[in-house]
Short mmCIF file of C-alpha atoms and ligand atoms in Angstrom, two decimals:
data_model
loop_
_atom_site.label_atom_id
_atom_site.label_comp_id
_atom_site.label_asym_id
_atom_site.label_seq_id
_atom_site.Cartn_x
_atom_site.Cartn_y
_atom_site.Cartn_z
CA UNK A 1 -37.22 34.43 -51.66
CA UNK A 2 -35.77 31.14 -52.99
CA UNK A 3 -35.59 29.55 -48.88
CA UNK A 4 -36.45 30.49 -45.25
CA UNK A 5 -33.61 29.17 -43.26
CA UNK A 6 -33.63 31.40 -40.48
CA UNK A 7 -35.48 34.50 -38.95
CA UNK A 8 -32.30 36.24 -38.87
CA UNK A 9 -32.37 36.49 -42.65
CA UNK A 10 -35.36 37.93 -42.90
CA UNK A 11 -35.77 41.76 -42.55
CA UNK A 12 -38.58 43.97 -41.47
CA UNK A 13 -40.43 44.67 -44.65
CA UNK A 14 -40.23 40.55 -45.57
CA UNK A 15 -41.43 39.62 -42.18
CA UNK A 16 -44.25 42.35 -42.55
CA UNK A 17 -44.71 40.76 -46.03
CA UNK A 18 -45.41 37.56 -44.96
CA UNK A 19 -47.52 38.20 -42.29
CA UNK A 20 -49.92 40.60 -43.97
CA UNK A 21 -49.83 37.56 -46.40
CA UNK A 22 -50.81 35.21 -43.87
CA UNK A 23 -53.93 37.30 -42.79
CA UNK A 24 -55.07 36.98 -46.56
CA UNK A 25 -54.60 32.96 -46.10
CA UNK A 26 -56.32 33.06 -43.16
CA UNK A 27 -59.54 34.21 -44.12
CA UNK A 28 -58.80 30.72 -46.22
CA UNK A 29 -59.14 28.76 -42.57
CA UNK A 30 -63.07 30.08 -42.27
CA UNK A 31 -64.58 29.12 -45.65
CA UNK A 32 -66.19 26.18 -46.22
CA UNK A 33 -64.36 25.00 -49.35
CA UNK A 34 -60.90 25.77 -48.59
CA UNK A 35 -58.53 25.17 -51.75
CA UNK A 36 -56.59 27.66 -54.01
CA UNK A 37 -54.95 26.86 -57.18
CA UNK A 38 -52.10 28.91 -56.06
CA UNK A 39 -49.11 26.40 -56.33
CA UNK A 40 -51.08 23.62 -58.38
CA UNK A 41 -48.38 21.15 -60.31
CA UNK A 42 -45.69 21.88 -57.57
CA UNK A 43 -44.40 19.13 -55.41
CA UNK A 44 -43.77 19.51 -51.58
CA UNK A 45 -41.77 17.09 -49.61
CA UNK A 46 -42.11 17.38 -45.76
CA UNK A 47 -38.54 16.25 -44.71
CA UNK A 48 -38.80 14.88 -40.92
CA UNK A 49 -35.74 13.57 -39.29
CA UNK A 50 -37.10 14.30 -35.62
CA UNK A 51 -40.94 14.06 -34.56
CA UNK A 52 -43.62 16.80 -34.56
CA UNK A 53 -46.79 17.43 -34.75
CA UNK A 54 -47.94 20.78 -35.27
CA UNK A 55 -45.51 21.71 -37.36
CA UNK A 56 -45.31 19.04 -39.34
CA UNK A 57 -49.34 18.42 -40.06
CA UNK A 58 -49.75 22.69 -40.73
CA UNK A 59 -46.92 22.30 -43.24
CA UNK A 60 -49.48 19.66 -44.68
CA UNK A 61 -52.83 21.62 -44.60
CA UNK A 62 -51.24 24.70 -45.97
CA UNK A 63 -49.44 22.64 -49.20
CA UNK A 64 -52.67 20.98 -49.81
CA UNK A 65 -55.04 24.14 -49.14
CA UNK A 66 -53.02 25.38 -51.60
CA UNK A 67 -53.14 22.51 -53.99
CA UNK A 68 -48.96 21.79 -53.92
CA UNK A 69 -48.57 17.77 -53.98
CA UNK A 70 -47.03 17.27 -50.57
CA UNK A 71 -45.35 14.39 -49.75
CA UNK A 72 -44.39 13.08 -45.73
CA UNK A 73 -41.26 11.72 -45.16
CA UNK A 74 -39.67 10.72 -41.69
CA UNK A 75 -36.38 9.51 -40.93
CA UNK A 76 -37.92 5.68 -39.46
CA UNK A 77 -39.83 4.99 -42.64
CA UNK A 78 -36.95 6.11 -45.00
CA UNK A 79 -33.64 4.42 -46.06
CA UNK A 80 -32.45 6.89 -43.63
CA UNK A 81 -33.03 4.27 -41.01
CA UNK A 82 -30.63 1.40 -43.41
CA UNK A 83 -27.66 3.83 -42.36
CA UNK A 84 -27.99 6.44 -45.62
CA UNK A 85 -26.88 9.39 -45.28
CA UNK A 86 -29.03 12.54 -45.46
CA UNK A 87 -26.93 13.95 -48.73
CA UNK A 88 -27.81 11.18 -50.08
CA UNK A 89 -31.16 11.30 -49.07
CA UNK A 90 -31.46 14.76 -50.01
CA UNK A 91 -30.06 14.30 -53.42
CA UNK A 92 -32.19 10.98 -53.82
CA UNK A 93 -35.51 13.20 -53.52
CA UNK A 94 -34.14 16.39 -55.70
CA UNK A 95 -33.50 14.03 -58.24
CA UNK A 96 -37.10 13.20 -58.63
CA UNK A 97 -37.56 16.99 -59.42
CA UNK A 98 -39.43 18.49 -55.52
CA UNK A 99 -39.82 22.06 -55.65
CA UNK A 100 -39.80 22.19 -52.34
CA UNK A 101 -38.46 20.59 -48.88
CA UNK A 102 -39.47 21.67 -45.39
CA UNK A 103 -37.02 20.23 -43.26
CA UNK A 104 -36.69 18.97 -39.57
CA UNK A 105 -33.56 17.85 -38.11
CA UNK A 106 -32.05 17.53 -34.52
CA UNK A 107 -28.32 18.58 -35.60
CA UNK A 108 -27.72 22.83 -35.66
CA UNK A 109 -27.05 24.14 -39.48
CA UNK A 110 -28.19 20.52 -40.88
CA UNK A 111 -31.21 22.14 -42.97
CA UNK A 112 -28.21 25.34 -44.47
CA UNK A 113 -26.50 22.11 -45.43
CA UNK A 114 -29.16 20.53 -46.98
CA UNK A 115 -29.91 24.08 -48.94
CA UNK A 116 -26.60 24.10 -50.08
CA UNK A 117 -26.95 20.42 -51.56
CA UNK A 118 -30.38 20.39 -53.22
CA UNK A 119 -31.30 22.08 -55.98
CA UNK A 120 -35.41 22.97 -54.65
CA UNK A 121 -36.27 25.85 -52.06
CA UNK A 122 -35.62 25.15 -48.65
CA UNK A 123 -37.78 26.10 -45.53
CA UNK A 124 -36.47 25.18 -41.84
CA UNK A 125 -38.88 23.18 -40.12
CA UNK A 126 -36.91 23.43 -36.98
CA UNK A 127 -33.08 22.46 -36.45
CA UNK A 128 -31.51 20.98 -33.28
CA UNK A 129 -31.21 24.22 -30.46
CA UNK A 130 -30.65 26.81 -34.26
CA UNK A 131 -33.53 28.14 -35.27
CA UNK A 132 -37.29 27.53 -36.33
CA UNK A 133 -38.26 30.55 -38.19
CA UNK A 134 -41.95 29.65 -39.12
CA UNK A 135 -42.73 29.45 -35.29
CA UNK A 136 -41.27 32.70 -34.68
CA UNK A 137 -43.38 34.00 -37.77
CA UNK A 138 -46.59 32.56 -36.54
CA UNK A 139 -46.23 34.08 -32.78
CA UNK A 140 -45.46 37.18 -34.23
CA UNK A 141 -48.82 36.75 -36.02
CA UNK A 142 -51.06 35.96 -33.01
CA UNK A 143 -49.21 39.06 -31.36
CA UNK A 144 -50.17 41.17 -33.51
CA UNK A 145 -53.44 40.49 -33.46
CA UNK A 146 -53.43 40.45 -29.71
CA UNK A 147 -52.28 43.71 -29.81
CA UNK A 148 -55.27 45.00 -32.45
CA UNK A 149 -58.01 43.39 -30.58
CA UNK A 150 -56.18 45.67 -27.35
CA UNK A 151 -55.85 48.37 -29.47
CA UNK A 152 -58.38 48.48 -31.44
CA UNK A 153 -56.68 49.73 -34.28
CA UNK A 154 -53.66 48.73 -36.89
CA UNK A 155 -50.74 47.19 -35.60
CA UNK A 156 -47.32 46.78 -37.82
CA UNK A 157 -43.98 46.99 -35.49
CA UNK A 158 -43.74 45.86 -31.94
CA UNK A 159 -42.29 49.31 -30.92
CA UNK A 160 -43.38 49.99 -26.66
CA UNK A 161 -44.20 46.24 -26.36
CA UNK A 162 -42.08 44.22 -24.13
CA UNK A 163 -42.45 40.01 -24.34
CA UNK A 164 -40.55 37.82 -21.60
CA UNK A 165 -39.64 34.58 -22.62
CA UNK A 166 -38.88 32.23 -19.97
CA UNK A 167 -37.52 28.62 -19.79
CA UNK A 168 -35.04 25.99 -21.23
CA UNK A 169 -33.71 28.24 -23.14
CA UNK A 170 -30.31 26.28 -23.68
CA UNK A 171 -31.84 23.82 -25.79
CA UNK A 172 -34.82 26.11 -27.78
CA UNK A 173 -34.72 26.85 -31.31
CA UNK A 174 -37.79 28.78 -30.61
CA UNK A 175 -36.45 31.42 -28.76
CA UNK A 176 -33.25 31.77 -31.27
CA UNK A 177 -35.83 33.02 -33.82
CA UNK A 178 -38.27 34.56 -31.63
CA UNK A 179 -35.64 37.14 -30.37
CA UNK A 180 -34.28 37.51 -34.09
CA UNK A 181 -38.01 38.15 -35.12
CA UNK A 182 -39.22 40.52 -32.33
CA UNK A 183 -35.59 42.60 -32.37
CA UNK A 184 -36.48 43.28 -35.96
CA UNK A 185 -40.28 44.07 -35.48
CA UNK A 186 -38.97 46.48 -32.43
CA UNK A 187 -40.26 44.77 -29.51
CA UNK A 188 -38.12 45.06 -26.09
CA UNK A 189 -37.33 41.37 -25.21
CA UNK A 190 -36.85 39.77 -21.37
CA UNK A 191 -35.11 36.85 -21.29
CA UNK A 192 -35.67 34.84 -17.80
CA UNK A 193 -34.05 30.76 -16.99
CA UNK A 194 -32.23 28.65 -14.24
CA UNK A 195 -28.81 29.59 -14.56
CA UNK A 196 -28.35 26.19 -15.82
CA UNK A 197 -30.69 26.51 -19.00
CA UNK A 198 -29.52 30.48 -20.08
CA UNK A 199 -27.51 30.00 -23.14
CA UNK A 200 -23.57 31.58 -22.53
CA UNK A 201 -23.91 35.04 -24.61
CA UNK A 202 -27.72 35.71 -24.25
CA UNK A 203 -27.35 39.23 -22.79
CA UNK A 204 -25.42 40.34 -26.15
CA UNK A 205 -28.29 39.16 -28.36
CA UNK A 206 -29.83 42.41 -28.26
CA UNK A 207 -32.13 41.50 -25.19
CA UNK A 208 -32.38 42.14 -21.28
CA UNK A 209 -31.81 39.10 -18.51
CA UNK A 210 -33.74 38.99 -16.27
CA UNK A 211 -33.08 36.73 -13.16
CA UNK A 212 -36.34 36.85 -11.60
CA UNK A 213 -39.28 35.49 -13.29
CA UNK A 214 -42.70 37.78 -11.42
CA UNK A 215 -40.20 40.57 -12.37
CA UNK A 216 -40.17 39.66 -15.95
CA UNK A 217 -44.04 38.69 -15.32
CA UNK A 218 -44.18 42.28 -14.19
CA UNK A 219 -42.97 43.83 -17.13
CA UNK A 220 -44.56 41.91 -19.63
CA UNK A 221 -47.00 42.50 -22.37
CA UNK A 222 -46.76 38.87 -23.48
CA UNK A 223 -45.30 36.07 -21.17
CA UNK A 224 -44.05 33.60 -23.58
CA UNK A 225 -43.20 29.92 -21.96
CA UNK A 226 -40.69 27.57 -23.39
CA UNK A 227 -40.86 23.81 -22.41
CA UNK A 228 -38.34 21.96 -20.81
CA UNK A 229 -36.82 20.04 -23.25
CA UNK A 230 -35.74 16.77 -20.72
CA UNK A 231 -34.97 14.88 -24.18
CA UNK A 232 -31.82 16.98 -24.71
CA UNK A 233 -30.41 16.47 -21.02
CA UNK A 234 -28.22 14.29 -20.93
CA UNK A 235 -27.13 14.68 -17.53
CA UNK A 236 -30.74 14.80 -15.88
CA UNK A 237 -32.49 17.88 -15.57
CA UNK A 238 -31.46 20.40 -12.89
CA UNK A 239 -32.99 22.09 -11.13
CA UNK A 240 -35.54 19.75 -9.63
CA UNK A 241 -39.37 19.74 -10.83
CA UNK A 242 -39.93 21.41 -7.64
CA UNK A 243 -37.26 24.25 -7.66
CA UNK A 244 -38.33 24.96 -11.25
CA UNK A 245 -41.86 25.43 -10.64
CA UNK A 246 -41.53 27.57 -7.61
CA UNK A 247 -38.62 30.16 -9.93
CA UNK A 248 -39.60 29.60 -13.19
CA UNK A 249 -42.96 27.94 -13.39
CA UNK A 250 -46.28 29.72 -14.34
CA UNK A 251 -48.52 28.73 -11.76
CA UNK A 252 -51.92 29.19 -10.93
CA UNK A 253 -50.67 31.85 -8.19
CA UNK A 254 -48.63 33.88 -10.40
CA UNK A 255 -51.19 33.87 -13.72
CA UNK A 256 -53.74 35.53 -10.53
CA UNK A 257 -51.12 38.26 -9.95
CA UNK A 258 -50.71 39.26 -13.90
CA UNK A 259 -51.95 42.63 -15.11
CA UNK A 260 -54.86 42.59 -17.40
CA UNK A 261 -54.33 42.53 -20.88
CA UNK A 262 -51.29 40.33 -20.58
CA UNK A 263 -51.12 37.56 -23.46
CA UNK A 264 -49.82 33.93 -22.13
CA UNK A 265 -47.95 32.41 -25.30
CA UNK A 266 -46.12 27.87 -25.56
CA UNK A 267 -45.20 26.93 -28.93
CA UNK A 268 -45.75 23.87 -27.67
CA UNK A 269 -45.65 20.66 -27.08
CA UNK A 270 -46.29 21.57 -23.38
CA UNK A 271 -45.30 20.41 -20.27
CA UNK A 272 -48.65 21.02 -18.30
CA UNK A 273 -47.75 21.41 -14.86
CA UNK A 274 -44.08 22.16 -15.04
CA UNK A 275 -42.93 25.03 -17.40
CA UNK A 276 -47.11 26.04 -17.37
CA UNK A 277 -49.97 25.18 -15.35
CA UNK A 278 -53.07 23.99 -16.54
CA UNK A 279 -54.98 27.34 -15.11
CA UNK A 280 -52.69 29.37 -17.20
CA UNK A 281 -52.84 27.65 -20.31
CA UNK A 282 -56.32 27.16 -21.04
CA UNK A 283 -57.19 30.83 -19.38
CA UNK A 284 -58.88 33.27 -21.37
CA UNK A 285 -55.75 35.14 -22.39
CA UNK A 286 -54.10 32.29 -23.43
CA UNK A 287 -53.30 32.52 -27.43
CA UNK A 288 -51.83 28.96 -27.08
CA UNK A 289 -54.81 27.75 -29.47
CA UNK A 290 -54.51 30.65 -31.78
CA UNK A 291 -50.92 30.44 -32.19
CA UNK A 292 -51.52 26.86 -33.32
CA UNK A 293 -54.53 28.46 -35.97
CA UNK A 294 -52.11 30.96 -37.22
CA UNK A 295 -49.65 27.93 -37.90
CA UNK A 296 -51.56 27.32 -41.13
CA UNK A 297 -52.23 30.33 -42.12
CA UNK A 298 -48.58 31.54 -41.94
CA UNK A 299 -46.77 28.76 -43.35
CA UNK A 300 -49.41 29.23 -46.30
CA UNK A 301 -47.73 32.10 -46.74
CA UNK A 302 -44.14 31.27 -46.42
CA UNK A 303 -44.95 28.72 -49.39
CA UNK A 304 -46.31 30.86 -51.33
CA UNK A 305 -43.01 33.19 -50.88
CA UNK A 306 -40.47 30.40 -51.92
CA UNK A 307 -42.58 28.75 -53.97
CA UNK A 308 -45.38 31.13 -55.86
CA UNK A 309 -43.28 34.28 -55.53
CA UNK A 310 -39.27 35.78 -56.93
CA UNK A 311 -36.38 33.64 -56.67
CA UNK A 312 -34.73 36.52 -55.47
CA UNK A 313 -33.87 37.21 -51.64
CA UNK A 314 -32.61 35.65 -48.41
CA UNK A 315 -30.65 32.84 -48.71
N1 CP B 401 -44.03 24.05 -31.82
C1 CP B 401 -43.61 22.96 -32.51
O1 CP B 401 -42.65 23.00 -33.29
O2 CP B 401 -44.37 21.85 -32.28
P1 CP B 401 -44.17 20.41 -32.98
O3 CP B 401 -42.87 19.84 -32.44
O4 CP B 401 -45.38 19.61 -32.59
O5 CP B 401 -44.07 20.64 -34.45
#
């Protein structure tokens, strides 16, 4: 695999592939001296052109855990901020002969474009509302072993799971590759949102809408919340704090009325007390923290596929 642009690219024996990877890496996490040789003499360059920081610091353990060089670069310390353009940019930093750039940018299709201009493997760190395809892969992770620790047994597909994913969807990357990921590992997928925040064509991506939300809660094996993303509003954010809270909010009330065995999933950043409560997201079936430990571990692994692996694959 040369790049990892988008979950959609992937299929079900290279998502498998990774994450069975990742569980390897993982065991990486618990030792006390934690470096590999694996991709010693290759040069990372973490390509930032919007803020983060889980993505962006994981992306930084897992190069250097695996001995890569990596390099941070963000838009407001770069000649970006003179005015240059990010071809330019990009072709600036390829020319210094990177092997790899993991990419975050707020424009849709930016981080294709920069694939199709550089000359090193590409991974998408996140672009504008398109997709972030190592976020998907690490939920998937900490669902699966969710799932084990219910089961107490191996877990591979997400066949006769169901995961509701509720929020502002409009503007969420996240759930672009989370449905992607979870149609191809077989899950059945609820999508619940204000009106105002359901993307226009959501019920033909392979998933049920749901209007109400402790129906969706109802159903669900894994209630996955997605922040409000006020940043991207330009118009102010509607509905009110209040209406969104009582329809869409998990609250202290409704995380009481979930069944047992129900995992409560935020890629976060989170907006405690809107999208989530604070109840819900530090209760014991949160896997909020263990999403954010699998972050490592699976974006170990993604490197190691564009990087340590075949040039062949998804483009
Ligand atoms: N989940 C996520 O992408 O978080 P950051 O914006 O902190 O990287």
């Amino acid at each position: 695999m040369k790049n990892l642009l988008a979950a959609s690219n992937l299929d079900r024996a290279e998502v498998l592939g990774i994450l069975d990877l990742a569980e390897e890496m993982h065991e990486v996490q618990g030792r006390e001296i934690k470096k590999l040789p694996t991709l010693r003499g290759r040069t990372i360059i973490n390509m930032f052109f919007e803020d983060s920081t889980r993505t962006r610091t994981s992306f930084e353990i897992a190069g250097k855990w695996m001995s890569a060089d990596t390099i941070n670069v963000s838009a407001k310390g770069s000649s970006v901020s003179k005015g240059e353009s990010m071809k330019d940019t990009m072709l600036t930093l390829d020319a210094m002969g990177v092997d790899c750039f993991v990419i975050r940018h707020a424009g849709s299709g930016t981080v294709q474009q920069a694939a199709d201009w550089v000359r090193a493997s590409v991974v998408n760190a996140g672009d504008g509302s398109h997709e972030h395809p190592t976020q998907a892969l690490l939920d998937a992770y900490a669902m699966r072993q969710h799932f084990r620790s219910l089961d107490g047994g191996p877990v591979d597909g997400f066949e006769g799971r169901t995961v509701a994913i509720t929020g502002d969807l409009l503007h969420s990357r996240v759930v672009r590759s989370n449905v992607s990921l979870l149609n191809t590992l077989g899950a059945e997928v609820l999508l619940c949102a204000p009106p105002t925040l359901m993307p226009t064509g959501a019920d033909q991506w392979g998933v049920e809408v749901v209007q109400d939300f402790d129906e969706a809660l109802q159903r669900a094996d894994v209630a996955m919340m997605l922040r409000v993303q006020r940043e991207r509003m330009s118009s102010g954010f509607f509905p009110s704090a209040r209406e969104y809270i009582a329809g869409w909010g998990l609250t202290a009330n409704r995380l009481r009325r979930l069944r047992e065995g129900v995992a409560i999933m935020h890629p976060g950043p989170m907006n405690r007390g809107l999208e989530i409560s604070s109840e819900a997201a530090d209760a014991a079936s949160s896997l909020i923290l263990d999403q954010v430990s699998a972050g490592v571990a699976v974006r170990m692994s993604v490197l190691y596929h564009v990087l340590g692996g075949s040039n062949e694959g998804s483009k």
